[in-house]
PDB file of C-alpha atoms in Angstrom:
ATOM      1  CA  ALA A   1      -2.665   6.032  16.145  1.00 72.00           C
ATOM      2  CA  GLN A   2      -3.392   2.891  14.317  1.00 80.00           C
ATOM      3  CA  SER A   3      -0.776  -0.023  14.081  1.00 88.00           C
ATOM      4  CA  VAL A   4      -0.166  -3.443  11.832  1.00 93.00           C
ATOM      5  CA  THR A   5       2.840  -5.848  12.681  1.00 95.00           C
ATOM      6  CA  GLN A   6       3.440  -8.529  11.460  1.00 96.00           C
ATOM      7  CA  LEU A   7       5.764 -11.171  13.312  1.00 93.00           C
ATOM      8  CA  GLY A   8       7.744 -12.870  10.757  1.00 91.00           C
ATOM      9  CA  SER A   9       9.341 -10.579   8.603  1.00 93.00           C
ATOM     10  CA  HIS A  10      10.574 -13.061   6.353  1.00 95.00           C
ATOM     11  CA  VAL A  11       8.171 -17.372   5.975  1.00 96.00           C
ATOM     12  CA  SER A  12       9.571 -20.208   4.573  1.00 97.00           C
ATOM     13  CA  VAL A  13       6.939 -22.998   3.245  1.00 97.00           C
ATOM     14  CA  SER A  14       7.330 -26.236   1.030  1.00 97.00           C
ATOM     15  CA  GLU A  15       5.182 -26.651  -2.248  1.00 97.00           C
ATOM     16  CA  GLY A  16       2.032 -28.065  -0.271  1.00 97.00           C
ATOM     17  CA  ALA A  17       2.421 -26.674   2.887  1.00 97.00           C
ATOM     18  CA  LEU A  18       0.129 -24.461   4.794  1.00 97.00           C
ATOM     19  CA  VAL A  19       1.300 -21.078   3.977  1.00 97.00           C
ATOM     20  CA  LEU A  20       0.544 -19.117   7.715  1.00 97.00           C
ATOM     21  CA  LEU A  21       1.098 -15.706   7.870  1.00 98.00           C
ATOM     22  CA  ARG A  22       0.275 -13.698  11.496  1.00 97.00           C
ATOM     23  CA  CYS A  23      -1.236 -10.098  11.185  1.00 96.00           C
ATOM     24  CA  ASN A  24      -2.186  -8.241  14.080  1.00 96.00           C
ATOM     25  CA  TYR A  25      -4.043  -4.787  14.523  1.00 93.00           C
ATOM     26  CA  SER A  26      -3.933  -2.063  17.493  1.00 89.00           C
ATOM     27  CA  SER A  27      -7.510   0.550  16.705  1.00 78.00           C
ATOM     28  CA  SER A  28      -9.471   1.762  18.449  1.00 70.00           C
ATOM     29  CA  VAL A  29     -12.782   1.550  16.592  1.00 72.00           C
ATOM     30  CA  PRO A  30     -13.262  -1.164  14.239  1.00 71.00           C
ATOM     31  CA  PRO A  31     -11.064  -1.249  11.436  1.00 81.00           C
ATOM     32  CA  TYR A  32     -11.123  -1.772   7.714  1.00 88.00           C
ATOM     33  CA  LEU A  33      -8.826  -4.993   7.372  1.00 91.00           C
ATOM     34  CA  PHE A  34      -6.306  -5.555   3.897  1.00 94.00           C
ATOM     35  CA  TRP A  35      -4.509  -8.007   2.732  1.00 96.00           C
ATOM     36  CA  TYR A  36      -1.794  -7.092   0.120  1.00 96.00           C
ATOM     37  CA  VAL A  37       0.952  -9.254  -1.587  1.00 97.00           C
ATOM     38  CA  GLN A  38       3.986  -7.460  -3.940  1.00 94.00           C
ATOM     39  CA  TYR A  39       6.534  -9.790  -6.502  1.00 93.00           C
ATOM     40  CA  PRO A  40       8.873  -8.359  -7.591  1.00 87.00           C
ATOM     41  CA  ASN A  41       8.782  -4.461  -9.061  1.00 80.00           C
ATOM     42  CA  GLN A  42       4.834  -4.868  -8.980  1.00 85.00           C
ATOM     43  CA  GLY A  43       3.339  -3.287  -7.065  1.00 89.00           C
ATOM     44  CA  LEU A  44       0.853  -4.184  -4.773  1.00 93.00           C
ATOM     45  CA  GLN A  45      -2.622  -6.147  -5.013  1.00 94.00           C
ATOM     46  CA  LEU A  46      -5.679  -6.217  -3.191  1.00 93.00           C
ATOM     47  CA  LEU A  47      -5.713 -10.290  -1.861  1.00 96.00           C
ATOM     48  CA  LEU A  48      -8.812 -10.181   0.218  1.00 95.00           C
ATOM     49  CA  LYS A  49     -11.093  -7.527   3.012  1.00 92.00           C
ATOM     50  CA  TYR A  50     -12.578  -7.106   5.497  1.00 91.00           C
ATOM     51  CA  THR A  51     -14.733  -4.211   6.478  1.00 86.00           C
ATOM     52  CA  THR A  52     -17.782  -5.961   7.911  1.00 83.00           C
ATOM     53  CA  GLY A  53     -19.839  -8.935   8.346  1.00 85.00           C
ATOM     54  CA  ALA A  54     -18.461 -12.151   8.172  1.00 87.00           C
ATOM     55  CA  THR A  55     -14.618 -12.471  10.231  1.00 89.00           C
ATOM     56  CA  LEU A  56     -13.908 -15.367   7.341  1.00 95.00           C
ATOM     57  CA  VAL A  57     -12.949 -13.173   4.268  1.00 95.00           C
ATOM     58  CA  LYS A  58     -12.241 -15.986   1.349  1.00 96.00           C
ATOM     59  CA  GLY A  59     -10.016 -14.100  -0.865  1.00 95.00           C
ATOM     60  CA  ILE A  60      -7.795 -15.020  -4.121  1.00 95.00           C
ATOM     61  CA  ASN A  61      -5.053 -17.413  -5.539  1.00 94.00           C
ATOM     62  CA  GLY A  62      -6.285 -19.899  -2.806  1.00 96.00           C
ATOM     63  CA  PHE A  63      -6.073 -17.241   0.426  1.00 97.00           C
ATOM     64  CA  GLU A  64      -8.263 -16.081   3.081  1.00 97.00           C
ATOM     65  CA  ALA A  65      -8.024 -14.570   5.672  1.00 97.00           C
ATOM     66  CA  GLU A  66      -9.988 -14.300   9.778  1.00 95.00           C
ATOM     67  CA  PHE A  67     -11.179 -11.679  11.836  1.00 93.00           C
ATOM     68  CA  LYS A  68     -10.543 -11.823  15.585  1.00 93.00           C
ATOM     69  CA  LYS A  69     -11.538  -8.988  17.282  1.00 89.00           C
ATOM     70  CA  SER A  70     -11.254 -10.593  20.879  1.00 90.00           C
ATOM     71  CA  GLU A  71      -6.903 -11.370  20.066  1.00 92.00           C
ATOM     72  CA  THR A  72      -6.950  -8.186  17.426  1.00 92.00           C
ATOM     73  CA  SER A  73      -6.011  -9.908  14.270  1.00 95.00           C
ATOM     74  CA  PHE A  74      -6.731 -11.036  11.008  1.00 96.00           C
ATOM     75  CA  HIS A  75      -4.555 -13.892  10.368  1.00 97.00           C
ATOM     76  CA  LEU A  76      -3.305 -14.661   6.545  1.00 98.00           C
ATOM     77  CA  THR A  77      -3.779 -18.617   5.100  1.00 98.00           C
ATOM     78  CA  LYS A  78      -3.667 -20.383   2.220  1.00 97.00           C
ATOM     79  CA  PRO A  79      -3.519 -25.365   2.920  1.00 97.00           C
ATOM     80  CA  SER A  80      -1.114 -25.301   0.181  1.00 97.00           C
ATOM     81  CA  ALA A  81       1.797 -23.474  -1.120  1.00 97.00           C
ATOM     82  CA  HIS A  82       2.511 -23.013  -4.861  1.00 96.00           C
ATOM     83  CA  MET A  83       5.949 -21.543  -6.554  1.00 96.00           C
ATOM     84  CA  SER A  84       4.417 -18.951  -7.430  1.00 95.00           C
ATOM     85  CA  ASP A  85       2.891 -17.255  -4.182  1.00 96.00           C
ATOM     86  CA  ALA A  86       6.824 -16.622  -3.443  1.00 96.00           C
ATOM     87  CA  ALA A  87       5.955 -11.687  -2.631  1.00 96.00           C
ATOM     88  CA  GLU A  88       5.522 -10.024  -0.761  1.00 96.00           C
ATOM     89  CA  TYR A  89       3.284  -9.904   1.517  1.00 97.00           C
ATOM     90  CA  PHE A  90       1.518  -5.855   3.348  1.00 96.00           C
ATOM     91  CA  CYS A  91      -1.796  -6.784   6.296  1.00 96.00           C
ATOM     92  CA  ALA A  92      -2.710  -2.798   5.889  1.00 93.00           C
ATOM     93  CA  VAL A  93      -5.567  -1.091   8.859  1.00 90.00           C
ATOM     94  CA  SER A  94      -8.026   1.303   7.077  1.00 85.00           C
ATOM     95  CA  ASP A  95      -7.434   4.092   9.651  1.00 70.00           C
ATOM     96  CA  LEU A  96     -11.527   5.454  10.156  1.00 60.00           C
ATOM     97  CA  LYS A  97     -11.071   8.080  11.341  1.00 58.00           C
ATOM     98  CA  ALA A  98      -8.443  10.088   9.382  1.00 58.00           C
ATOM     99  CA  ALA A  99      -9.537  11.792   6.586  1.00 57.00           C
ATOM    100  CA  GLY A 100     -10.518   9.438   4.325  1.00 66.00           C
ATOM    101  CA  ASN A 101      -9.135   6.422   3.545  1.00 70.00           C
ATOM    102  CA  LYS A 102      -5.015   5.711   4.254  1.00 81.00           C
ATOM    103  CA  LEU A 103      -3.844   2.960   4.686  1.00 88.00           C
ATOM    104  CA  THR A 104      -1.201   1.525   7.635  1.00 90.00           C
ATOM    105  CA  PHE A 105       0.805  -1.605   7.137  1.00 93.00           C
ATOM    106  CA  GLY A 106       2.891  -3.571   8.740  1.00 94.00           C
ATOM    107  CA  GLY A 107       5.934  -4.271   7.395  1.00 94.00           C
ATOM    108  CA  GLY A 108       4.893  -7.140   5.384  1.00 95.00           C
ATOM    109  CA  THR A 109       6.908 -10.729   4.917  1.00 96.00           C
ATOM    110  CA  ARG A 110       7.974 -11.968   1.935  1.00 96.00           C
ATOM    111  CA  VAL A 111       7.741 -15.944   2.151  1.00 97.00           C
ATOM    112  CA  LEU A 112       9.478 -18.289  -0.139  1.00 97.00           C
ATOM    113  CA  VAL A 113       8.815 -21.371  -0.533  1.00 97.00           C
ATOM    114  CA  LYS A 114      11.056 -24.067  -1.575  1.00 96.00           C
ATOM    115  CA  PRO A 115      10.512 -27.613  -3.997  1.00 94.00           C
TER     116      PRO A 115
ATOM    117  CA  GLU B   1      -9.641  -1.911 -17.953  1.00 68.00           C
ATOM    118  CA  ALA B   2      -6.036  -0.367 -17.878  1.00 82.00           C
ATOM    119  CA  GLY B   3      -5.254  -0.026 -13.955  1.00 92.00           C
ATOM    120  CA  VAL B   4      -3.280   2.764 -12.707  1.00 96.00           C
ATOM    121  CA  THR B   5      -0.621   3.645 -15.447  1.00 96.00           C
ATOM    122  CA  GLN B   6       3.180   6.435 -13.081  1.00 97.00           C
ATOM    123  CA  SER B   7       5.857   7.798 -15.622  1.00 97.00           C
ATOM    124  CA  PRO B   8       8.583   7.022 -14.155  1.00 97.00           C
ATOM    125  CA  THR B   9       9.764   3.690 -14.339  1.00 96.00           C
ATOM    126  CA  HIS B  10      13.051   4.634 -12.382  1.00 97.00           C
ATOM    127  CA  LEU B  11      14.235   8.119 -12.849  1.00 97.00           C
ATOM    128  CA  ILE B  12      17.496   9.307 -10.978  1.00 98.00           C
ATOM    129  CA  LYS B  13      18.725  12.043  -9.228  1.00 98.00           C
ATOM    130  CA  THR B  14      21.667  14.029  -7.000  1.00 98.00           C
ATOM    131  CA  ARG B  15      20.944  15.298  -4.210  1.00 98.00           C
ATOM    132  CA  GLY B  16      19.960  18.475  -4.148  1.00 97.00           C
ATOM    133  CA  GLN B  17      18.017  18.705  -7.346  1.00 98.00           C
ATOM    134  CA  GLN B  18      14.167  18.071  -7.448  1.00 98.00           C
ATOM    135  CA  ALA B  19      12.062  14.905  -8.831  1.00 98.00           C
ATOM    136  CA  THR B  20       9.216  15.052 -10.581  1.00 98.00           C
ATOM    137  CA  LEU B  21       6.218  11.552 -10.733  1.00 98.00           C
ATOM    138  CA  ARG B  22       3.678  11.396 -12.401  1.00 98.00           C
ATOM    139  CA  CYS B  23       0.416   9.331 -11.639  1.00 98.00           C
ATOM    140  CA  SER B  24      -2.892   8.647 -13.947  1.00 97.00           C
ATOM    141  CA  PRO B  25      -5.363   6.635 -11.802  1.00 96.00           C
ATOM    142  CA  ILE B  26      -8.145   4.481 -13.276  1.00 94.00           C
ATOM    143  CA  SER B  27     -10.177   5.987 -15.045  1.00 93.00           C
ATOM    144  CA  GLY B  28     -13.107   6.797 -13.476  1.00 89.00           C
ATOM    145  CA  HIS B  29     -11.840   7.621 -10.044  1.00 91.00           C
ATOM    146  CA  THR B  30     -11.198  10.942  -8.495  1.00 90.00           C
ATOM    147  CA  SER B  31      -8.988  10.008  -5.456  1.00 91.00           C
ATOM    148  CA  VAL B  32      -5.024   9.812  -5.558  1.00 94.00           C
ATOM    149  CA  TYR B  33      -3.028   8.651  -2.603  1.00 94.00           C
ATOM    150  CA  TRP B  34       0.848   8.569  -3.136  1.00 97.00           C
ATOM    151  CA  TYR B  35       2.937   5.884   0.181  1.00 96.00           C
ATOM    152  CA  GLN B  36       6.616   5.420   0.553  1.00 97.00           C
ATOM    153  CA  GLN B  37       8.303   2.606  -0.043  1.00 94.00           C
ATOM    154  CA  ALA B  38      11.459   2.560   1.459  1.00 93.00           C
ATOM    155  CA  LEU B  39      14.214   0.039   2.483  1.00 87.00           C
ATOM    156  CA  GLY B  40      13.636  -1.782   6.002  1.00 82.00           C
ATOM    157  CA  LEU B  41      10.594   2.131   6.122  1.00 84.00           C
ATOM    158  CA  GLY B  42       7.917   0.102   5.464  1.00 87.00           C
ATOM    159  CA  LEU B  43       4.892   1.495   3.674  1.00 92.00           C
ATOM    160  CA  GLN B  44       4.479   5.097   4.301  1.00 94.00           C
ATOM    161  CA  PHE B  45       1.135   6.895   3.259  1.00 93.00           C
ATOM    162  CA  LEU B  46       2.552  10.333   1.533  1.00 95.00           C
ATOM    163  CA  LEU B  47      -0.709  11.754   0.110  1.00 94.00           C
ATOM    164  CA  TRP B  48      -4.258  11.914  -0.703  1.00 92.00           C
ATOM    165  CA  TYR B  49      -5.741  14.506  -3.586  1.00 93.00           C
ATOM    166  CA  ASP B  50      -9.202  14.333  -3.781  1.00 89.00           C
ATOM    167  CA  GLU B  51     -11.417  16.163  -6.973  1.00 88.00           C
ATOM    168  CA  GLY B  52      -7.857  18.278  -7.158  1.00 91.00           C
ATOM    169  CA  GLU B  53      -7.933  18.931  -3.414  1.00 91.00           C
ATOM    170  CA  GLU B  54      -4.877  17.805  -0.827  1.00 92.00           C
ATOM    171  CA  ARG B  55      -7.027  16.137   1.978  1.00 89.00           C
ATOM    172  CA  ASN B  56      -4.096  14.567   4.114  1.00 88.00           C
ATOM    173  CA  ARG B  57      -0.502  14.074   4.401  1.00 91.00           C
ATOM    174  CA  GLY B  58       1.708  11.355   6.173  1.00 91.00           C
ATOM    175  CA  ASN B  59       4.450  12.883   8.409  1.00 92.00           C
ATOM    176  CA  PHE B  60       6.438  14.383   5.639  1.00 95.00           C
ATOM    177  CA  PRO B  61       8.569  17.854   5.340  1.00 96.00           C
ATOM    178  CA  PRO B  62       6.979  20.474   3.317  1.00 96.00           C
ATOM    179  CA  ARG B  63       9.549  19.155   0.491  1.00 97.00           C
ATOM    180  CA  PHE B  64       7.418  16.768  -0.864  1.00 98.00           C
ATOM    181  CA  SER B  65       4.224  18.034  -2.146  1.00 96.00           C
ATOM    182  CA  GLY B  66       1.966  17.725  -4.670  1.00 96.00           C
ATOM    183  CA  ARG B  67      -0.990  18.449  -6.915  1.00 96.00           C
ATOM    184  CA  GLN B  68      -4.083  16.804  -9.108  1.00 97.00           C
ATOM    185  CA  PHE B  69      -4.982  17.883 -12.528  1.00 97.00           C
ATOM    186  CA  PRO B  70      -8.923  18.294 -13.346  1.00 96.00           C
ATOM    187  CA  ASN B  71      -9.089  14.841 -15.348  1.00 95.00           C
ATOM    188  CA  TYR B  72      -7.500  13.859 -11.793  1.00 95.00           C
ATOM    189  CA  SER B  73      -3.828  12.397 -12.034  1.00 97.00           C
ATOM    190  CA  SER B  74      -1.307  13.486  -9.789  1.00 98.00           C
ATOM    191  CA  GLU B  75       2.238  14.652  -9.810  1.00 98.00           C
ATOM    192  CA  LEU B  76       4.239  14.443  -6.226  1.00 98.00           C
ATOM    193  CA  ASN B  77       7.421  16.632  -5.981  1.00 98.00           C
ATOM    194  CA  VAL B  78       9.151  16.128  -3.913  1.00 98.00           C
ATOM    195  CA  ASN B  79      12.369  19.230  -4.082  1.00 97.00           C
ATOM    196  CA  ALA B  80      15.393  18.882  -2.467  1.00 97.00           C
ATOM    197  CA  LEU B  81      16.404  15.676  -2.567  1.00 98.00           C
ATOM    198  CA  GLU B  82      17.972  14.000   0.113  1.00 97.00           C
ATOM    199  CA  LEU B  83      19.648  10.579   0.407  1.00 97.00           C
ATOM    200  CA  GLU B  84      17.179   8.981   2.246  1.00 95.00           C
ATOM    201  CA  ASP B  85      14.439   9.745  -0.479  1.00 97.00           C
ATOM    202  CA  SER B  86      15.687   6.810  -2.343  1.00 97.00           C
ATOM    203  CA  ALA B  87      13.483   4.725  -2.963  1.00 96.00           C
ATOM    204  CA  LEU B  88       9.873   3.210  -4.217  1.00 95.00           C
ATOM    205  CA  TYR B  89       7.388   5.667  -4.845  1.00 97.00           C
ATOM    206  CA  LEU B  90       3.512   4.208  -5.569  1.00 96.00           C
ATOM    207  CA  CYS B  91       0.392   5.716  -6.560  1.00 96.00           C
ATOM    208  CA  ALA B  92      -3.227   4.323  -5.685  1.00 95.00           C
ATOM    209  CA  SER B  93      -6.936   5.091  -6.466  1.00 93.00           C
ATOM    210  CA  ILE B  94      -9.920   4.606  -5.792  1.00 89.00           C
ATOM    211  CA  PRO B  95     -13.561   5.272  -7.013  1.00 82.00           C
ATOM    212  CA  GLY B  96     -14.429   7.321  -4.006  1.00 72.00           C
ATOM    213  CA  ARG B  97     -14.141   8.388  -0.467  1.00 66.00           C
ATOM    214  CA  SER B  98     -15.547   5.668   1.131  1.00 64.00           C
ATOM    215  CA  SER B  99     -13.095   4.078   3.377  1.00 57.00           C
ATOM    216  CA  TYR B 100     -13.846   0.568   2.515  1.00 63.00           C
ATOM    217  CA  ASN B 101     -12.993   0.743  -1.006  1.00 72.00           C
ATOM    218  CA  GLU B 102      -9.652  -1.047  -1.922  1.00 82.00           C
ATOM    219  CA  GLN B 103      -6.871   0.974  -3.707  1.00 89.00           C
ATOM    220  CA  PHE B 104      -6.026  -0.227  -6.666  1.00 91.00           C
ATOM    221  CA  PHE B 105      -1.822   0.134  -6.684  1.00 94.00           C
ATOM    222  CA  GLY B 106       0.138   1.516  -9.794  1.00 95.00           C
ATOM    223  CA  PRO B 107       3.841  -0.880 -10.387  1.00 94.00           C
ATOM    224  CA  GLY B 108       5.615   2.305  -8.860  1.00 95.00           C
ATOM    225  CA  THR B 109       8.425   4.612 -10.162  1.00 97.00           C
ATOM    226  CA  ARG B 110      11.646   4.093  -8.330  1.00 96.00           C
ATOM    227  CA  LEU B 111      13.828   7.115  -7.290  1.00 98.00           C
ATOM    228  CA  THR B 112      17.543   7.258  -6.910  1.00 97.00           C
ATOM    229  CA  VAL B 113      19.264   9.536  -4.730  1.00 97.00           C
ATOM    230  CA  LEU B 114      23.093   9.638  -5.551  1.00 96.00           C
TER     231      LEU B 114
END
């Protein structure tokens, strides 16, 4: 079974500082990887995804993530945090062995942005 | 283009009752997924419907069930509600079965069981 681990359930950053959210996964086959963001009282919005090809993936709102197979990691970064980045972020892996596109999520990281 | 919609926004039930949650996928999407987001348990896969059939289910008891209608909308039914069923239930849709299709999520239904 696949699993996703997000290091740190809460992260606090200053406005303008680097945002780094860590995600490690376990998978017996090359995975498809996703980062979603959830704002308060809302559903999930896709930030970016990795399927194949370039390992550095750029997403919306200035976020990017790098797939590192050797480290089984897919960390999310943003060079300069904005107040609007305060939200919960979820890393997810698509289970290619199971029927369909079931997503397995990490536990989530809540980001607080300090002015 | 309208996104995934879910109703109701909030639902309050008591133990032992049944709850029905509804989801309308994005127009043209044929697959619907249900997830449970419970406090302390994270996001867990519940059910997957495609072309009117249940294709996969997560590690949940049979009292969690659902169906998909010919217009691809979906219902999630939870029977014999228990306190631990209190959660945000998210619905997502994709255009087809391909694994690299991103899932588009609705805003969720918050179910509270008293």
